Each structure stands twice: as structure tokens, then as C-alpha cells.
Amino acid sequence: MDLLVDLQARGLVHDTTDIAALGARLAQGPIGLYIGFDPTADSLHVGHLVGQLFMRRFQLAGHRPFPLAGGATGMIGDPGGRSEERNLLDVETLRHNVGCIKAQLTKLLDFEPGPYQATLVNNADWTASITMLEFLRDVGKHFTVNQMTAKDSVRSRIESEHGISYTEFSYMLLQANDFRHLYEAHGVELQAGASDQWGNIVAGTELIRRRLGKQAFAMTHPLMLKSDGSKFGKSAGGSVWLDPARTSPYQFRQFWVQCDDQMIGTYTKMLSLRPVVEIEALLVQHEAAPEQRAAQRALADELTALVHGTKAAEHAAQAAAVLFGGDPTTASADVLAVVAGEAPSVDLPANIEGLRVHELLLAAGIAKSASEVNRLLGQSAVRAGNRVLDADGLLRASDLLSGGFLLLRKGKREFLVGKVSTTG
RNA sequence: GGGUCGGUGCCCGAGUGGCCAAAGGGAGUUGACUGUAAAUCAACCGGCACAGCCUACGUAGGUUCGAAUCCUGCCCGGCCCA
């Protein structure tokens, strides 16, 4: 299927420069494309997946992706989408972040040598050595302040009460120069990004046209939003990260399983690598029985496997089965160990017969006081395995599950895993 | 500086000597219902060795058998006057 048609069917095309020319160029053969990711944190989050998978789609269609870690642009800070100036990150943090992000950028793309090989680049490599005078003559000269202040990202900041520093004002020029550099060094003809990057991206196509007299292309995809219009990628605990140390594979998968019905179609089309026809069939099935969450599960499994590997994805799915509705007493020790990784845990004495549950829940921070535990017990809200504890909250030896695990549950959602400590 | 009104639990807000761990609402927790949703309904919602006790109504004292409630000093906020 034609790549552009496919992207449009997925709702991934927000804006492009000269789409007819781009279509013609893609038809001629492989193209290089790049998307930049600034190292504002030491991990990317789910919002970045659209861009990463955007490149993957191009790669699968035979093109060469150039994921870019913004070692240089990260030092400046993109003024877009903000009302205030960013705090500058120190060099050490930045270096650390770039390292982490680079590792994540290599996960979803194919770096095996070959015609479609992905190439990881860092704009610090060609930006750090440019002198101020060179930059002003070679880049700055090609832009008028009039054009620059006309861009949305800059104009909204000029109109805001905080204004915009000269530093962030310059961001656009750095990004434009990146595109120019990649065009010359690697034949990268297309820069993509989220729709809020449009101004910065076309600054690059303009620079290439003025300085090199060549045509380059810009293409943006829509920003992913939640059904209420708020920013995508936040869950109760904060951002959903790609780094398993920050967001476990289980939590990552749960984030997708719990997606809004209203948005799941949009998300699946934008993110899944499955063919659009297949996705549409899935969505028909989902609408017939939304309670099955077939679409959510499919997307959750696919993305978890992509980001964390198939093994981790399977474990996450099994852990979810235990935690939601499944019978924990029949779960294997292996699966319980995965569950244990997701819940707060406490050590248990060798014999738990007659042990009060109060201290365990308090130690894990699941209840704030013994009174609260008593209240919960009175409301039949505490279970060990699937046995509802009596008002006295005493455990029995038979509450232990395979592998010496104790699964305590407060209400439906909160869990505590106890493990009998073994000496040796 | 003078006058005046006020400071109540996570938030808002009633209470003006005992019936006050303190109305009502919001938030939160749990249960029912459910799709690991929304809405709805119900219970709970300071602590503990829990038929009892302790701590708490800005803060420090006082009056009283008994104080969130009365008195005094202090701190903080609103308004009015200077």
C-alpha cells in the first residue's frame, strides 16, 4: 500500500509541504527522514511513540530513518507549547539524558546494516563546534526576524507576560540548521514531527532552499490528546515512560488497557503497526462488545511487546489476569513473582498463622492507621488470596499461595505482596 | 496607630456554655452495580490497648462541676478610620 495513503488513513498526516511533490519523491525510491527528540528527561514517554513509530513505518516501507537526540537543542529549550522560559539543564544531566534517550531510540528501529538501516545522530556533534560568527553568517543571515516572530511558537511567547529569551528565540535556527546538515551529510530530505513542530521544521526547509537551492519536505502528525483535550501520556502516577525502571512493563501495558473507548480507535490507528484494514475489523469487533476491551488489549499487547519485548509483555498480561478477577490461588509462583514486582511488598515470618494484618498494611503504607484497617475489615474490604478476612484481621497458614507468596488486597485495586523470608 | 469582624477537621462551611470528634457540602476510602469505564445508591471518613480512653475548633493562660462556645494577652487575615 502507498505509504502516504496509509499514513493518511491512520490520521497521521497533519500538515505537509507540497504533498504531491513528496508523493512523487517517495515513489522514486528510498528517502532519508528524521525526527528529533530533545533530552529534557532521562527517558522518553508514550507521547514520543508516535514519532518513533512514524519513522518505523517509513523504514518498513523501505526508507532510511535518522532518529536524532537533541544534545545541542536540548541545551537551549524549545519555546513551543510553553508559556514560560525553560530552566536550562546542566551539562552533566544533559549528557546523561542523551545517553538514555539514545538507547531508547534504537529499540524500535532496525539498525542492522542494509539499505533501510537506521542511523542515530546527535545534533551536538555538528553544532557544538560552530562558532558564533559562522552561525550568524551561515544560518542567521537566511532568516528575517519578521519571519521568525510570525511563527506560532514564538508569537504566543512574545504575547505572553513572561516573554521569550534570545536563547529560546534562537531554537528554531538550530533546528533549521540540523535539517540542513542532515540533508547535506546524509541526504535526509524529510523532517517529521508533531504538529507543534511545524514552525521549526519549515524553518529547515526554508534554509535548505535558500542556502542550497534544494527542495526538502516537512510533515507533521497530530499531537495525541485525551478525549477531554488534555495532554496525553499522564496517568494517575504521572507520565508513562518508556524506561522500565520508571514505568514497569506491567504499568505500561495497563495504561493502554485502560484507554478511553472514545479514543482507542484513534490511538490504535496512530500507533499500531498492523494494517489499517485489520485495525478497522478490530474496531468493529470492539464496538460490538466494548466491555471486552479487545482493541485496548490488542494495542496494549502490541506496544508492550515493541517497547519491552514479548516476554515482558506476556508476564504483564498474566499479572494483570491475576490482579483483575483471576483466581490468585491457582496462579503459578512465576506469575506471582511478576505480581510481586508490581505491588508494595513486605517480608513475612515463617509462620503466619494468627498474624494480624494491621501491621502489614501499615508498613506498606496501604492504610494510614490501625483504625483504618479495622474499618476496612468491617467493610469486608481486605482479602488474602480470595478469602475475605474476618473483622479480627488474622491470617491463616492456608492463605499462603505457591512459592510462599501472600497476596493481600485492599478493595479491588490495591495490592500488597508478602513473601516468607527464606534463610540462605 | 484606632475601630471592627473573623481564624473550626484534607477543602468549603455550620455551631456561640453540657445532647460536640463537632451539622451540611466537596474531596477521599470501601461496598453494591459494572467493562480494570462513567453514572447511581449505600456505608465509612482524628488516633489508640476501641462498650472506654487520648488528642483536636489560631496560640498561651483564665473563669466554670463542665469551654469550639465566656474572659485576658499574643499571632494571623478582612474591612473601616488615620
Coordinates of C-alpha atoms (C1' of nucleotides) in Angstrom, one line a residue:
Chain A
M1 CA 0.0 0.0 0.0
D2 CA 1.2 3.5 -0.7
L3 CA 2.8 4.9 2.4
L4 CA 1.2 8.4 2.2
V5 CA -2.2 6.9 1.7
D6 CA -1.6 4.6 4.7
L7 CA -0.4 7.5 6.9
Q8 CA -3.5 9.5 5.9
A9 CA -5.8 6.6 6.7
R10 CA -4.2 6.4 10.1
G11 CA -4.8 10.1 10.8
L12 CA -1.1 10.6 11.0
V13 CA -0.9 13.5 8.5
H14 CA -1.5 16.9 10.0
D15 CA 0.5 19.1 7.6
T16 CA 2.9 18.6 4.8
T17 CA 4.8 20.9 2.4
D18 CA 3.9 20.1 -1.2
I19 CA 2.3 16.7 -0.7
A20 CA 2.2 16.0 -4.4
A21 CA 5.9 16.5 -4.8
L22 CA 6.5 14.4 -1.7
G23 CA 4.4 11.6 -3.1
A24 CA 6.3 11.7 -6.3
R25 CA 9.6 11.7 -4.5
L26 CA 8.6 8.7 -2.3
A27 CA 7.6 6.9 -5.5
Q28 CA 11.1 7.3 -6.9
G29 CA 12.8 5.4 -4.2
P30 CA 14.2 5.4 -0.6
I31 CA 14.3 8.7 1.2
G32 CA 16.0 9.8 4.4
L33 CA 13.8 11.2 7.1
Y34 CA 14.5 12.4 10.6
I35 CA 12.6 13.3 13.8
G36 CA 14.3 14.9 16.7
F37 CA 13.8 14.2 20.4
D38 CA 15.2 16.6 23.0
P39 CA 16.7 15.1 26.1
T40 CA 14.5 17.0 28.6
A41 CA 14.4 13.9 30.8
D42 CA 16.3 10.7 31.1
S43 CA 13.5 8.8 29.4
L44 CA 11.1 9.2 26.5
H45 CA 7.4 8.7 27.3
V46 CA 4.4 7.3 25.5
G47 CA 3.8 10.6 23.7
H48 CA 7.1 10.1 21.8
L49 CA 5.9 6.7 20.5
V50 CA 4.0 8.3 17.6
G51 CA 7.2 9.8 16.3
Q52 CA 9.3 6.7 16.8
L53 CA 6.7 4.5 15.1
F54 CA 6.3 7.1 12.4
M55 CA 9.9 6.5 11.5
R56 CA 9.4 2.8 11.8
R57 CA 6.6 3.0 9.2
F58 CA 8.9 4.7 6.8
Q59 CA 11.6 2.1 7.5
L60 CA 9.2 -0.7 6.8
A61 CA 8.3 1.0 3.6
G62 CA 12.0 0.9 2.6
H63 CA 13.2 4.3 3.7
R64 CA 16.1 5.4 6.0
P65 CA 15.2 6.8 9.4
F66 CA 17.6 9.1 11.3
P67 CA 16.4 9.4 14.9
L68 CA 18.0 12.4 16.4
A69 CA 18.9 13.0 20.0
G70 CA 18.9 16.7 20.7
G71 CA 22.2 17.1 22.6
A72 CA 22.5 20.6 21.3
T73 CA 18.9 21.8 21.0
G74 CA 18.3 20.3 24.5
M75 CA 20.7 22.9 25.8
I76 CA 18.5 25.7 24.5
G77 CA 15.0 24.5 25.0
D78 CA 12.1 24.6 22.5
P79 CA 9.9 27.6 23.2
G80 CA 6.9 25.9 21.6
G81 CA 4.0 24.9 23.7
R82 CA 5.1 26.7 26.8
S83 CA 4.1 29.9 28.4
E84 CA 7.3 30.3 30.3
E85 CA 11.0 30.0 29.8
R86 CA 12.5 26.6 30.4
N87 CA 15.1 26.0 33.1
L88 CA 18.4 25.2 31.5
L89 CA 19.6 21.7 32.2
D90 CA 23.2 21.4 33.3
V91 CA 25.7 19.7 31.0
E92 CA 26.1 16.6 33.1
T93 CA 22.4 15.9 33.3
L94 CA 22.1 16.6 29.6
R95 CA 24.8 14.1 28.8
H96 CA 23.2 11.5 30.9
N97 CA 19.8 12.2 29.3
V98 CA 21.2 12.0 25.8
G99 CA 22.7 8.6 26.6
C100 CA 19.4 7.2 28.0
I101 CA 17.4 8.5 25.1
K102 CA 19.8 7.2 22.5
A103 CA 19.3 3.7 23.9
Q104 CA 15.5 4.1 23.7
L105 CA 15.6 5.4 20.2
T106 CA 17.5 2.4 19.0
K107 CA 14.8 0.0 20.2
L108 CA 12.0 0.4 17.8
L109 CA 14.1 0.8 14.6
D110 CA 16.2 -1.6 12.7
F111 CA 19.9 -0.7 12.8
E112 CA 21.1 -3.8 11.0
P113 CA 23.4 -2.8 8.1
G114 CA 21.4 -2.6 4.9
P115 CA 19.6 -0.3 2.6
Y116 CA 17.0 0.6 5.2
Q117 CA 19.4 0.9 8.1
A118 CA 18.5 3.5 10.7
T119 CA 21.2 5.9 11.9
L120 CA 21.2 7.5 15.2
V121 CA 22.5 11.1 15.2
N122 CA 23.1 13.7 17.9
N123 CA 23.0 17.4 16.8
A124 CA 25.6 18.3 19.4
D125 CA 28.1 16.5 17.0
W126 CA 27.8 19.2 14.3
T127 CA 26.5 22.1 16.4
A128 CA 29.0 22.3 19.2
S129 CA 31.9 23.3 17.0
I130 CA 30.2 26.0 15.1
T131 CA 31.4 29.4 16.1
M132 CA 29.0 32.2 16.8
L133 CA 30.2 34.2 13.8
E134 CA 29.8 31.2 11.5
F135 CA 26.3 30.6 12.8
L136 CA 25.2 34.2 12.3
R137 CA 26.6 34.4 8.8
D138 CA 25.6 30.9 7.6
V139 CA 22.3 30.4 9.3
G140 CA 21.1 33.7 10.8
K141 CA 21.5 35.6 7.6
H142 CA 18.9 33.4 5.9
F143 CA 16.1 34.4 8.3
T144 CA 14.4 37.7 9.0
V145 CA 13.2 38.4 12.5
N146 CA 9.9 39.2 10.8
Q147 CA 9.5 35.6 9.7
M148 CA 10.7 34.2 13.0
T149 CA 8.3 36.3 15.1
A150 CA 5.5 35.2 12.8
K151 CA 5.8 31.6 13.9
D152 CA 3.1 30.5 16.3
S153 CA 5.5 29.1 18.9
V154 CA 7.4 32.4 19.1
R155 CA 4.5 34.8 18.7
S156 CA 2.5 33.3 21.5
R157 CA 5.5 33.6 23.8
I158 CA 6.1 37.2 22.8
E159 CA 2.5 38.0 23.6
S160 CA 2.7 36.2 27.0
E161 CA 3.6 38.1 30.1
H162 CA 6.9 36.2 30.5
G163 CA 8.2 36.9 27.1
I164 CA 10.9 34.9 25.4
S165 CA 14.6 34.9 25.9
Y166 CA 17.0 35.4 23.0
T167 CA 18.2 31.9 23.7
E168 CA 14.9 30.2 23.1
F169 CA 14.2 32.6 20.2
S170 CA 17.2 31.0 18.6
Y171 CA 16.0 27.5 18.9
M172 CA 14.3 27.5 15.6
L173 CA 17.5 28.4 13.8
L174 CA 19.4 25.5 15.4
Q175 CA 16.7 23.1 14.3
A176 CA 16.8 24.5 10.9
N177 CA 20.5 24.0 10.7
D178 CA 20.1 20.4 11.8
F179 CA 17.9 19.7 8.9
R180 CA 20.3 21.4 6.5
H181 CA 23.2 19.4 8.0
L182 CA 21.4 16.1 7.7
Y183 CA 20.3 17.0 4.1
E184 CA 23.9 17.6 3.1
A185 CA 25.6 14.9 5.1
H186 CA 23.1 12.1 4.8
G187 CA 20.6 13.1 2.1
V188 CA 17.8 13.5 4.6
E189 CA 15.0 15.1 2.6
L190 CA 12.1 14.9 5.0
Q191 CA 11.7 16.1 8.6
A192 CA 8.7 14.9 10.5
G193 CA 7.5 15.7 14.0
A194 CA 4.4 16.6 16.0
S195 CA 2.2 19.4 14.7
D196 CA 3.6 21.8 17.2
Q197 CA 7.0 21.4 15.5
W198 CA 5.7 22.8 12.2
G199 CA 7.3 26.2 12.5
N200 CA 10.7 24.8 13.4
I201 CA 10.5 22.2 10.6
V202 CA 9.6 24.5 7.8
A203 CA 12.4 26.8 9.0
G204 CA 14.6 23.9 8.0
T205 CA 13.1 23.5 4.5
E206 CA 13.4 27.2 4.0
L207 CA 17.1 27.2 5.0
I208 CA 17.7 24.3 2.6
R209 CA 16.0 26.1 -0.2
R210 CA 17.8 29.4 0.4
R211 CA 21.2 28.1 1.1
L212 CA 21.3 25.0 -1.1
G213 CA 18.6 25.8 -3.6
K214 CA 17.1 22.4 -2.9
Q215 CA 13.6 21.2 -2.0
A216 CA 13.2 19.4 1.3
F217 CA 9.9 18.2 2.8
A218 CA 8.2 18.8 6.1
M219 CA 5.4 16.6 7.5
T220 CA 3.8 16.7 10.9
H221 CA 1.5 14.3 12.7
P222 CA -1.3 15.4 15.1
L223 CA -0.5 15.5 18.8
M224 CA -2.1 12.7 20.7
L225 CA -4.7 14.1 23.1
K226 CA -7.0 12.6 25.6
S227 CA -10.8 12.7 25.0
D228 CA -11.1 15.7 27.2
G229 CA -8.4 17.5 25.2
S230 CA -5.8 17.4 27.9
K231 CA -2.2 16.2 27.4
F232 CA -1.8 12.5 26.6
G233 CA 0.5 10.2 28.4
K234 CA -0.2 11.1 32.0
S235 CA -1.8 8.6 34.3
A236 CA -2.6 8.9 38.0
G237 CA 1.0 8.5 39.0
G238 CA 2.4 10.9 36.4
S239 CA 3.9 10.4 33.0
V240 CA 4.0 7.0 31.4
W241 CA 7.6 6.4 30.5
L242 CA 9.4 4.0 28.2
D243 CA 12.1 3.3 30.7
P244 CA 11.0 0.2 32.6
A245 CA 12.8 1.5 35.7
R246 CA 10.4 4.4 35.7
T247 CA 7.2 2.7 34.4
S248 CA 7.2 -1.0 34.6
P249 CA 6.1 -3.1 31.6
Y250 CA 3.0 -4.0 33.7
Q251 CA 2.1 -0.4 34.3
F252 CA 2.9 0.5 30.7
R253 CA 0.5 -2.2 29.5
Q254 CA -2.2 -1.2 32.0
F255 CA -2.0 2.3 30.7
W256 CA -3.2 1.1 27.3
V257 CA -5.7 -1.4 28.6
Q258 CA -7.4 1.4 30.5
C259 CA -7.6 3.7 27.4
D260 CA -10.8 5.5 26.8
D261 CA -13.2 3.8 24.4
Q262 CA -13.7 7.0 22.6
M263 CA -10.0 7.4 21.8
I264 CA -8.9 3.8 21.3
G265 CA -9.6 3.8 17.6
T266 CA -7.5 7.0 17.1
Y267 CA -4.7 5.7 19.2
T268 CA -4.6 2.3 17.5
K269 CA -4.5 3.7 14.0
M270 CA -1.8 6.1 15.0
L271 CA 0.4 3.6 16.9
S272 CA -0.2 0.1 15.8
L273 CA 1.9 -1.4 13.0
R274 CA -0.9 -3.7 12.0
P275 CA -2.6 -2.9 8.6
V276 CA -5.4 -0.4 8.7
V277 CA -8.0 -2.9 7.4
E278 CA -7.1 -5.3 10.3
I279 CA -7.4 -2.4 12.7
E280 CA -10.8 -1.5 11.3
A281 CA -12.1 -5.0 11.7
L282 CA -10.8 -5.0 15.3
L283 CA -12.7 -1.7 16.0
V284 CA -15.9 -3.1 14.6
Q285 CA -15.5 -6.0 17.0
H286 CA -14.7 -3.6 19.8
E287 CA -17.8 -1.5 19.2
A288 CA -20.0 -4.6 19.3
A289 CA -18.7 -5.5 22.7
P290 CA -16.7 -2.7 24.3
E291 CA -16.6 -4.4 27.6
Q292 CA -14.3 -7.0 26.2
R293 CA -11.7 -4.2 25.6
A294 CA -10.5 -6.2 22.6
A295 CA -9.0 -3.1 21.0
Q296 CA -7.3 -1.9 24.2
R297 CA -5.8 -5.3 24.8
A298 CA -4.6 -5.7 21.3
L299 CA -2.9 -2.3 21.4
A300 CA -1.5 -2.9 24.9
D301 CA 0.0 -6.2 24.0
E302 CA 1.5 -4.9 20.7
L303 CA 3.1 -1.8 22.2
T304 CA 4.3 -3.5 25.3
A305 CA 6.0 -6.2 23.2
L306 CA 7.5 -3.5 21.0
V307 CA 8.9 -1.4 23.8
H308 CA 9.7 -4.0 26.4
G309 CA 9.9 -7.3 24.5
T310 CA 7.5 -10.2 24.1
K311 CA 8.5 -11.9 27.2
A312 CA 7.8 -8.9 29.4
A313 CA 4.5 -8.3 27.6
E314 CA 3.4 -11.8 28.4
H315 CA 4.3 -11.5 32.0
A316 CA 2.5 -8.2 32.3
A317 CA -0.6 -9.8 30.7
Q318 CA -0.5 -12.7 33.1
A319 CA 0.0 -10.5 36.1
A320 CA -3.0 -8.4 35.1
A321 CA -5.1 -11.6 34.8
V322 CA -4.2 -12.4 38.5
L323 CA -4.8 -8.9 39.7
F324 CA -8.1 -8.4 37.9
G325 CA -10.6 -11.0 38.5
G326 CA -8.5 -14.1 38.2
D327 CA -8.2 -16.6 41.0
P328 CA -4.8 -15.9 42.6
T329 CA -4.8 -19.2 44.4
T330 CA -4.3 -21.1 41.2
A331 CA -1.5 -18.8 39.9
S332 CA 2.0 -20.2 39.5
A333 CA 4.9 -19.0 41.6
D334 CA 6.4 -17.4 38.4
V335 CA 3.4 -15.3 37.8
L336 CA 3.1 -14.3 41.4
A337 CA 6.7 -13.2 41.3
V338 CA 5.7 -10.8 38.5
V339 CA 2.8 -9.6 40.5
A340 CA 5.1 -9.1 43.5
G341 CA 7.2 -6.7 41.3
E342 CA 4.1 -4.5 40.8
A343 CA 2.9 -4.2 44.3
P344 CA 4.4 -3.0 47.5
S345 CA 5.9 -5.9 49.4
V346 CA 6.7 -7.0 52.9
D347 CA 8.6 -9.9 54.4
L348 CA 6.7 -12.4 56.4
P349 CA 7.7 -14.6 59.3
A350 CA 8.0 -18.3 58.6
N351 CA 4.6 -19.0 60.3
I352 CA 1.8 -16.6 59.5
E353 CA -0.9 -18.4 61.3
G354 CA -2.7 -15.9 63.6
L355 CA -0.7 -12.9 62.3
R356 CA -2.5 -9.6 62.4
V357 CA -2.9 -8.0 59.0
H358 CA -2.8 -4.5 60.5
E359 CA 0.9 -4.1 60.8
L360 CA 1.5 -5.4 57.3
L361 CA -0.9 -2.9 55.7
L362 CA 0.6 -0.1 57.8
A363 CA 4.1 -1.0 56.9
A364 CA 3.3 -0.9 53.2
G365 CA 1.5 2.4 53.5
I366 CA -1.7 0.9 52.3
A367 CA -3.5 2.1 55.4
K368 CA -2.7 5.1 57.5
S369 CA -3.8 3.8 60.9
A370 CA -4.9 0.7 62.6
S371 CA -8.3 2.3 62.9
E372 CA -8.5 2.5 59.2
V373 CA -7.6 -1.2 58.9
N374 CA -10.3 -2.1 61.3
R375 CA -12.8 0.0 59.3
L376 CA -11.7 -1.7 56.1
L377 CA -12.0 -5.1 57.7
G378 CA -15.5 -4.2 58.9
Q379 CA -16.4 -3.4 55.3
S380 CA -15.1 -6.7 54.0
A381 CA -12.5 -4.9 52.0
V382 CA -9.4 -6.9 52.8
R383 CA -8.7 -10.2 51.2
A384 CA -5.8 -12.7 51.5
G385 CA -5.8 -14.7 48.2
N386 CA -9.5 -14.7 47.6
R387 CA -10.6 -15.1 51.2
V388 CA -12.3 -12.1 52.8
L389 CA -10.7 -11.6 56.1
D390 CA -12.8 -11.5 59.3
A391 CA -13.1 -8.4 61.4
D392 CA -10.1 -9.5 63.6
G393 CA -7.8 -9.5 60.5
L394 CA -6.0 -12.7 61.4
L395 CA -4.2 -14.6 58.7
R396 CA -4.1 -18.4 58.4
A397 CA -1.3 -20.6 57.2
S398 CA -3.5 -21.7 54.4
D399 CA -3.6 -18.1 53.0
L400 CA -0.1 -18.7 51.6
L401 CA 0.0 -19.3 47.8
S402 CA 2.5 -21.2 45.8
G403 CA 6.1 -20.1 46.2
G404 CA 5.4 -18.8 49.7
F405 CA 3.6 -15.7 48.5
L406 CA 0.8 -13.9 50.3
L407 CA -1.4 -11.7 48.2
L408 CA -3.3 -9.2 50.2
R409 CA -5.8 -7.0 48.6
K410 CA -7.5 -3.8 49.8
G411 CA -10.6 -3.2 47.8
K412 CA -10.3 -4.1 44.2
R413 CA -7.3 -2.1 43.1
E414 CA -4.6 -2.1 45.8
F415 CA -2.4 -5.0 46.5
L416 CA 0.3 -6.0 48.9
V417 CA 2.5 -9.0 48.3
G418 CA 4.1 -10.7 51.3
K419 CA 6.9 -13.2 50.9
V420 CA 8.0 -15.6 53.5
S421 CA 11.6 -14.8 54.0
T422 CA 13.8 -17.8 53.4
T423 CA 17.2 -18.0 55.1
G424 CA 20.1 -18.9 52.9
Chain B
rG1 C1' -1.8 53.6 65.2
rG2 C1' -7.6 53.5 66.4
rG3 C1' -12.1 50.7 65.4
rU4 C1' -14.4 46.4 63.8
rC5 C1' -15.3 41.5 62.0
rG6 C1' -13.1 36.9 61.8
rG7 C1' -9.3 32.4 62.3
rU8 C1' -13.4 25.2 63.1
rG9 C1' -11.3 18.7 60.7
rC10 C1' -7.9 17.4 53.6
rC11 C1' -11.1 21.9 51.4
rC12 C1' -15.6 25.0 51.9
rG13 C1' -18.7 25.9 55.9
rA14 C1' -22.5 25.4 60.4
rG15 C1' -22.1 25.6 65.6
rU16 C1' -22.0 30.8 70.3
rG17 C1' -21.5 27.0 77.9
rG18 C1' -23.1 20.3 78.7
rC19 C1' -27.1 16.4 74.0
rC20 C1' -19.8 18.2 70.0
rA21 C1' -14.9 14.0 67.5
rA22 C1' -18.2 18.9 66.1
rA23 C1' -24.3 19.9 61.0
rG24 C1' -24.1 20.2 55.6
rG25 C1' -21.4 20.1 51.1
rG26 C1' -16.9 18.8 48.3
rA27 C1' -12.7 15.6 48.1
rG28 C1' -11.2 10.7 49.7
rU29 C1' -11.9 5.2 51.1
rU30 C1' -14.9 0.8 50.9
rG31 C1' -19.3 -1.9 49.3
rA32 C1' -23.4 -2.8 45.6
rC33 C1' -23.9 -2.3 40.3
rU34 C1' -20.3 -2.6 36.3
rG35 C1' -16.2 -3.4 31.4
rU36 C1' -9.8 -2.9 35.2
rA37 C1' -15.3 2.8 32.5
rA38 C1' -18.9 6.7 33.6
rA39 C1' -23.2 7.5 36.3
rU40 C1' -26.0 6.0 40.5
rC41 C1' -27.1 4.0 45.5
rA42 C1' -25.1 2.8 50.5
rA43 C1' -21.6 2.9 54.4
rC44 C1' -17.2 5.0 56.3
rC45 C1' -14.3 9.2 56.6
rG46 C1' -8.7 12.2 64.1
rG47 C1' -5.9 8.4 67.0
rC48 C1' -5.4 4.1 70.3
rA49 C1' -4.5 -1.2 74.2
rC50 C1' -11.7 0.7 70.7
rA51 C1' -19.0 -0.5 75.1
rG52 C1' -13.6 3.0 77.1
rC53 C1' -9.7 6.5 76.7
rC54 C1' -6.5 10.3 74.3
rU55 C1' -5.8 14.4 71.1
rA56 C1' -8.3 18.4 68.4
rC57 C1' -12.1 24.1 66.8
rG58 C1' -5.2 30.2 65.5
rU59 C1' -1.9 30.4 70.2
rA60 C1' -0.9 31.0 75.7
rG61 C1' -3.4 31.5 80.0
rG62 C1' -8.0 32.2 83.0
rU63 C1' -13.4 31.6 84.7
rU64 C1' -16.6 27.1 85.3
rC65 C1' -18.6 20.9 88.0
rG66 C1' -18.2 21.4 82.6
rA67 C1' -15.5 25.6 77.1
rA68 C1' -15.1 25.2 69.8
rU69 C1' -18.6 28.3 72.5
rC70 C1' -17.3 33.2 78.2
rC71 C1' -12.8 36.4 79.8
rU72 C1' -7.4 38.2 79.0
rG73 C1' -2.7 38.5 76.4
rC74 C1' -0.4 37.3 71.9
rC75 C1' -0.1 35.8 66.5
rC76 C1' -2.5 35.9 61.6
rG77 C1' -6.4 37.7 57.9
rG78 C1' -10.6 41.0 56.0
rC79 C1' -13.0 45.7 56.2
rC80 C1' -13.4 50.9 58.0
rC81 C1' -10.9 55.3 60.0
rA82 C1' -6.0 57.8 60.5

